Amino acid sequence: MTGANGRPGEAAGLRVVVIGAGLAGLNAAVDLQRAGADVTVLEARDRVGGRTYTVRNGFAAGQYADLGAELVDEGQDAIIRLCQELGIELTPEFTLMSGEIVFDGQRLSRALCDEVLEEFRRARRESPPTAWEPMSAWVNRVGLSPRASEFATAGAGMIPMTSARECDTHHFFEVPSGRRAWRIRGGSDIVSRTLAEQCDVRLGERVRLVAQRKETVVVTTETETYRADHAVVAVPGPLVTALGFDPPLPEWKVRALTNLHYGTGGKVIAQYAEGDILKERLARGCVTNGSPALIWATSMHQDGAPAVVAGLVGGDHSAILADEASALAELDEILSALTERPLTRLAGFTQSWSADELARCTVSAIYGDPSTQTPALAAPVGRVQFAGEYTDTVWPSYMEGAVRSGHRTATAIVTETRYQSVEMSDER
């Protein structure tokens, strides 16, 4: 497996505690074990995967849906390579973000969709946003029409799931429109579950304190104490500052963590009997000015006559996820407008990651120049490394960032161990 670049045995005898059994933590753990380290992974939840979470019960025809991370995008080579190495299949490729538009309960004609998109693209070419310029400010500056303004506001709710007042327009435009994408066949959490089979994972272990004592790291949970040579903190960014550290994290690290913006909200998922028309209309996705802001048929490559539909709910619309009935009813209305017929909902679920006490965000939302923020977020403090999508500069898609960060932290620990071994040999 591609990762720590350590030959087997280079980290032999090294004890490492990894905090968090999401993609970042599990990738770090597997890489370190391959280099010979003795690794224990501590996870507060009763499952692995973190914000990759696949629901497989409750749907007709054996269909399933991801309530967390779902898309693998063109250029995200680390997650693609990892799936290949683990023997996990991707679906055939597809394209999103160039399909339907539903505004105010009305499906726009193809001509109107093209008109809105062209105005948006023309404004981008003629008046490109500056770094740090919020979407709402850019929209007002360039004077978009009401429909194009609605499209821009909806876009802020998609990537990185923030309000238009908080979305950095410059980075929003870095996400390519009409890009190729894939899904992980069987559900995204298969990757974490497969990695976890190779690790010593302790579920239900909520970490309270990470203490550094000379050459030892002591990790204390609600019930146990673990001693190691190194620790990897691989929990979502908002949770890092809630952990106890002794000695406390230095000011530069806390400042970097507290200055980072995060996406809010989550997903609404529903299965409908009218699979054919939903798969046709949602083949390339649907942008709305309601909630959710972006909708697609997540079951495009699944067997069964029904269709499972996924919608992103973020920014100012996030609160609706607290009321599952209301969130599903709004999705019903949007899809009925899109298909121009009543629909039969067979099942439905919602998930708010920003309200989840073990996540508190959907994904990091980069502002300004990532090169000035990411180094401090990714930098170790003593014998403690930090992993997670928020420590990576990749545009928001936390599976890719998580995988890359796990490899990075494992490489750093193995490299440090290698140098220490060389220094000891030189002293002899």
Tab-separated table of N, CA and C in Angstrom, residues 52-132:
chain	number	residue	atom	x	y	z
A	52	THR	N	-17.691	9.248	6.867
A	52	THR	CA	-18.147	8.317	5.831
A	52	THR	C	-19.088	7.351	6.528
A	53	TYR	N	-20.353	7.401	6.167
A	53	TYR	CA	-21.381	6.663	6.901
A	53	TYR	C	-22.445	6.213	5.908
A	54	THR	N	-22.519	4.918	5.654
A	54	THR	CA	-23.439	4.362	4.672
A	54	THR	C	-24.624	3.702	5.366
A	55	VAL	N	-25.833	4.074	4.942
A	55	VAL	CA	-27.055	3.459	5.467
A	55	VAL	C	-27.472	2.354	4.516
A	56	ARG	N	-27.572	1.129	5.031
A	56	ARG	CA	-27.921	-0.022	4.197
A	56	ARG	C	-29.243	-0.655	4.602
A	57	ASN	N	-29.832	-0.201	5.682
A	57	ASN	CA	-31.113	-0.729	6.130
A	57	ASN	C	-32.208	0.318	5.922
A	58	GLY	N	-33.403	-0.145	5.601
A	58	GLY	CA	-34.535	0.758	5.474
A	58	GLY	C	-34.918	1.084	4.057
A	59	PHE	N	-34.075	0.714	3.078
A	59	PHE	CA	-34.385	0.982	1.680
A	59	PHE	C	-34.913	-0.286	1.008
A	60	ALA	N	-35.820	-0.106	0.059
A	60	ALA	CA	-36.330	-1.219	-0.726
A	60	ALA	C	-35.294	-1.658	-1.753
A	61	ALA	N	-35.419	-2.888	-2.222
A	61	ALA	CA	-34.609	-3.435	-3.324
A	61	ALA	C	-33.123	-3.511	-3.001
A	62	GLY	N	-32.768	-3.524	-1.705
A	62	GLY	CA	-31.369	-3.645	-1.324
A	62	GLY	C	-30.520	-2.442	-1.640
A	63	GLN	N	-31.140	-1.279	-1.877
A	63	GLN	CA	-30.369	-0.081	-2.188
A	63	GLN	C	-29.783	0.525	-0.909
A	64	TYR	N	-28.884	1.470	-1.055
A	64	TYR	CA	-28.180	2.073	0.067
A	64	TYR	C	-27.862	3.524	-0.260
A	65	ALA	N	-27.381	4.264	0.743
A	65	ALA	CA	-27.037	5.673	0.526
A	65	ALA	C	-25.991	6.106	1.534
A	66	ASP	N	-25.166	7.067	1.122
A	66	ASP	CA	-24.144	7.638	2.002
A	66	ASP	C	-24.670	8.918	2.626
A	67	LEU	N	-24.710	8.948	3.952
A	67	LEU	CA	-25.130	10.151	4.662
A	67	LEU	C	-23.970	11.122	4.871
A	68	GLY	N	-22.783	10.683	4.530
A	68	GLY	CA	-21.614	11.553	4.619
A	68	GLY	C	-20.929	11.651	3.270
A	69	ALA	N	-19.607	11.570	3.267
A	69	ALA	CA	-18.833	11.704	2.025
A	69	ALA	C	-19.263	10.655	1.019
A	70	GLU	N	-19.338	11.073	-0.240
A	70	GLU	CA	-19.860	10.168	-1.265
A	70	GLU	C	-19.089	10.228	-2.571
A	71	LEU	N	-18.683	11.405	-3.005
A	71	LEU	CA	-18.131	11.567	-4.345
A	71	LEU	C	-16.606	11.476	-4.347
A	72	VAL	N	-16.090	10.786	-5.351
A	72	VAL	CA	-14.656	10.752	-5.642
A	72	VAL	C	-14.485	11.507	-6.953
A	73	ASP	N	-13.744	12.595	-6.907
A	73	ASP	CA	-13.666	13.485	-8.064
A	73	ASP	C	-12.385	13.300	-8.858
A	74	GLU	N	-12.459	13.724	-10.097
A	74	GLU	CA	-11.308	13.689	-10.986
A	74	GLU	C	-10.126	14.414	-10.349
A	75	GLY	N	-8.963	13.782	-10.364
A	75	GLY	CA	-7.769	14.374	-9.770
A	75	GLY	C	-7.531	13.967	-8.330
A	76	GLN	N	-8.482	13.286	-7.737
A	76	GLN	CA	-8.305	12.844	-6.347
A	76	GLN	C	-7.648	11.455	-6.359
A	77	ASP	N	-6.360	11.480	-6.625
A	77	ASP	CA	-5.638	10.243	-6.908
A	77	ASP	C	-5.407	9.378	-5.674
A	78	ALA	N	-5.313	9.989	-4.501
A	78	ALA	CA	-5.000	9.199	-3.306
A	78	ALA	C	-6.136	8.245	-2.960
A	79	ILE	N	-7.385	8.731	-2.963
A	79	ILE	CA	-8.510	7.860	-2.621
A	79	ILE	C	-8.740	6.839	-3.732
A	80	ILE	N	-8.527	7.227	-4.992
A	80	ILE	CA	-8.677	6.276	-6.098
A	80	ILE	C	-7.638	5.162	-5.978
A	81	ARG	N	-6.399	5.539	-5.708
A	81	ARG	CA	-5.325	4.550	-5.575
A	81	ARG	C	-5.570	3.631	-4.381
A	82	LEU	N	-6.059	4.201	-3.284
A	82	LEU	CA	-6.333	3.390	-2.101
A	82	LEU	C	-7.411	2.347	-2.399
A	83	CYS	N	-8.464	2.748	-3.083
A	83	CYS	CA	-9.520	1.797	-3.442
A	83	CYS	C	-8.960	0.668	-4.307
A	84	GLN	N	-8.094	1.013	-5.250
A	84	GLN	CA	-7.490	-0.015	-6.098
A	84	GLN	C	-6.669	-0.987	-5.268
A	85	GLU	N	-5.894	-0.472	-4.320
A	85	GLU	CA	-5.043	-1.322	-3.506
A	85	GLU	C	-5.843	-2.246	-2.587
A	86	LEU	N	-7.005	-1.762	-2.159
A	86	LEU	CA	-7.849	-2.560	-1.264
A	86	LEU	C	-8.811	-3.459	-2.028
A	87	GLY	N	-8.800	-3.382	-3.358
A	87	GLY	CA	-9.707	-4.185	-4.152
A	87	GLY	C	-11.151	-3.708	-4.089
A	88	ILE	N	-11.347	-2.409	-3.865
A	88	ILE	CA	-12.685	-1.817	-3.774
A	88	ILE	C	-13.027	-1.173	-5.109
A	89	GLU	N	-14.191	-1.494	-5.620
A	89	GLU	CA	-14.584	-1.060	-6.962
A	89	GLU	C	-15.264	0.301	-6.935
A	90	LEU	N	-14.958	1.137	-7.919
A	90	LEU	CA	-15.660	2.393	-8.137
A	90	LEU	C	-16.752	2.171	-9.182
A	91	THR	N	-17.785	3.010	-9.133
A	91	THR	CA	-18.831	2.962	-10.148
A	91	THR	C	-18.295	3.510	-11.464
A	92	PRO	N	-19.010	3.318	-12.562
A	92	PRO	CA	-18.647	4.034	-13.791
A	92	PRO	C	-18.664	5.538	-13.541
A	93	GLU	N	-17.881	6.271	-14.322
A	93	GLU	CA	-17.801	7.721	-14.111
A	93	GLU	C	-19.083	8.411	-14.554
A	94	PHE	N	-19.317	9.583	-13.972
A	94	PHE	CA	-20.467	10.403	-14.323
A	94	PHE	C	-20.070	11.856	-14.144
A	95	THR	N	-20.973	12.767	-14.455
A	95	THR	CA	-20.703	14.195	-14.352
A	95	THR	C	-21.788	14.866	-13.542
A	96	LEU	N	-21.392	15.784	-12.661
A	96	LEU	CA	-22.351	16.544	-11.860
A	96	LEU	C	-22.228	18.036	-12.161
A	97	MET	N	-23.208	18.810	-11.647
A	97	MET	CA	-23.181	20.275	-11.654
A	97	MET	C	-23.360	20.893	-13.037
A	98	SER	N	-23.983	20.175	-13.955
A	98	SER	CA	-24.285	20.800	-15.241
A	98	SER	C	-25.655	20.343	-15.729
A	99	GLY	N	-26.583	20.132	-14.788
A	99	GLY	CA	-27.866	19.576	-15.127
A	99	GLY	C	-29.035	20.534	-15.000
A	100	GLU	N	-29.969	20.203	-14.097
A	100	GLU	CA	-31.226	20.925	-13.954
A	100	GLU	C	-31.121	22.066	-12.940
A	101	ILE	N	-32.060	23.007	-13.043
A	101	ILE	CA	-32.198	24.083	-12.052
A	101	ILE	C	-33.672	24.188	-11.683
A	102	VAL	N	-33.966	24.184	-10.373
A	102	VAL	CA	-35.321	24.396	-9.868
A	102	VAL	C	-35.290	25.600	-8.942
A	103	PHE	N	-35.962	26.679	-9.322
A	103	PHE	CA	-36.032	27.889	-8.513
A	103	PHE	C	-37.493	28.170	-8.157
A	104	ASP	N	-37.736	28.435	-6.880
A	104	ASP	CA	-39.073	28.813	-6.410
A	104	ASP	C	-40.144	27.820	-6.857
A	105	GLY	N	-39.796	26.524	-6.777
A	105	GLY	CA	-40.771	25.500	-7.106
A	105	GLY	C	-41.039	25.320	-8.579
A	106	GLN	N	-40.179	25.891	-9.455
A	106	GLN	CA	-40.379	25.782	-10.899
A	106	GLN	C	-39.109	25.243	-11.552
A	107	ARG	N	-39.297	24.271	-12.443
A	107	ARG	CA	-38.168	23.752	-13.216
A	107	ARG	C	-37.877	24.703	-14.362
A	108	LEU	N	-36.644	25.198	-14.429
A	108	LEU	CA	-36.283	26.108	-15.508
A	108	LEU	C	-36.086	25.338	-16.809
A	109	SER	N	-36.475	25.954	-17.898
A	109	SER	CA	-36.251	25.344	-19.203
A	109	SER	C	-34.757	25.279	-19.482
A	110	ARG	N	-34.375	24.458	-20.467
A	110	ARG	CA	-32.966	24.346	-20.828
A	110	ARG	C	-32.411	25.697	-21.261
A	111	ALA	N	-33.218	26.474	-21.975
A	111	ALA	CA	-32.764	27.792	-22.443
A	111	ALA	C	-32.484	28.723	-21.268
A	112	LEU	N	-33.364	28.708	-20.255
A	112	LEU	CA	-33.153	29.566	-19.090
A	112	LEU	C	-31.959	29.092	-18.277
A	113	CYS	N	-31.783	27.772	-18.152
A	113	CYS	CA	-30.615	27.237	-17.444
A	113	CYS	C	-29.329	27.722	-18.106
A	114	ASP	N	-29.276	27.598	-19.415
A	114	ASP	CA	-28.083	28.027	-20.150
A	114	ASP	C	-27.846	29.525	-19.985
A	115	GLU	N	-28.925	30.298	-19.945
A	115	GLU	CA	-28.808	31.740	-19.788
A	115	GLU	C	-28.213	32.107	-18.434
A	116	VAL	N	-28.707	31.431	-17.382
A	116	VAL	CA	-28.193	31.676	-16.026
A	116	VAL	C	-26.723	31.295	-15.938
A	117	LEU	N	-26.379	30.127	-16.479
A	117	LEU	CA	-24.997	29.657	-16.410
A	117	LEU	C	-24.062	30.567	-17.193
A	118	GLU	N	-24.492	31.033	-18.339
A	118	GLU	CA	-23.644	31.894	-19.156
A	118	GLU	C	-23.402	33.238	-18.467
A	119	GLU	N	-24.444	33.823	-17.836
A	119	GLU	CA	-24.256	35.077	-17.116
A	119	GLU	C	-23.267	34.897	-15.971
A	120	PHE	N	-23.403	33.786	-15.267
A	120	PHE	CA	-22.518	33.481	-14.145
A	120	PHE	C	-21.067	33.352	-14.624
A	121	ARG	N	-20.881	32.619	-15.713
A	121	ARG	CA	-19.526	32.412	-16.238
A	121	ARG	C	-18.932	33.692	-16.797
A	122	ARG	N	-19.759	34.493	-17.456
A	122	ARG	CA	-19.278	35.750	-18.016
A	122	ARG	C	-18.819	36.701	-16.908
A	123	ALA	N	-19.591	36.773	-15.816
A	123	ALA	CA	-19.216	37.626	-14.687
A	123	ALA	C	-17.908	37.155	-14.074
A	124	ARG	N	-17.728	35.844	-14.037
A	124	ARG	CA	-16.479	35.305	-13.492
A	124	ARG	C	-15.292	35.710	-14.355
A	125	ARG	N	-15.467	35.645	-15.687
A	125	ARG	CA	-14.369	36.007	-16.586
A	125	ARG	C	-14.047	37.498	-16.509
A	126	GLU	N	-15.088	38.323	-16.518
A	126	GLU	CA	-14.893	39.765	-16.601
A	126	GLU	C	-14.561	40.412	-15.262
A	127	SER	N	-15.059	39.836	-14.166
A	127	SER	CA	-14.813	40.401	-12.831
A	127	SER	C	-14.470	39.283	-11.859
A	128	PRO	N	-13.310	38.667	-12.006
A	128	PRO	CA	-12.954	37.540	-11.131
A	128	PRO	C	-12.874	37.982	-9.673
A	129	PRO	N	-13.276	37.110	-8.754
A	129	PRO	CA	-13.212	37.455	-7.337
A	129	PRO	C	-11.776	37.480	-6.848
A	130	THR	N	-11.557	38.246	-5.811
A	130	THR	CA	-10.250	38.262	-5.165
A	130	THR	C	-10.255	37.260	-4.022
A	131	ALA	N	-9.062	36.907	-3.547
A	131	ALA	CA	-8.970	36.048	-2.368
A	131	ALA	C	-9.673	36.716	-1.198
A	132	TRP	N	-10.408	35.961	-0.453
A	132	TRP	CA	-11.133	36.393	0.734
A	132	TRP	C	-12.462	37.089	0.418
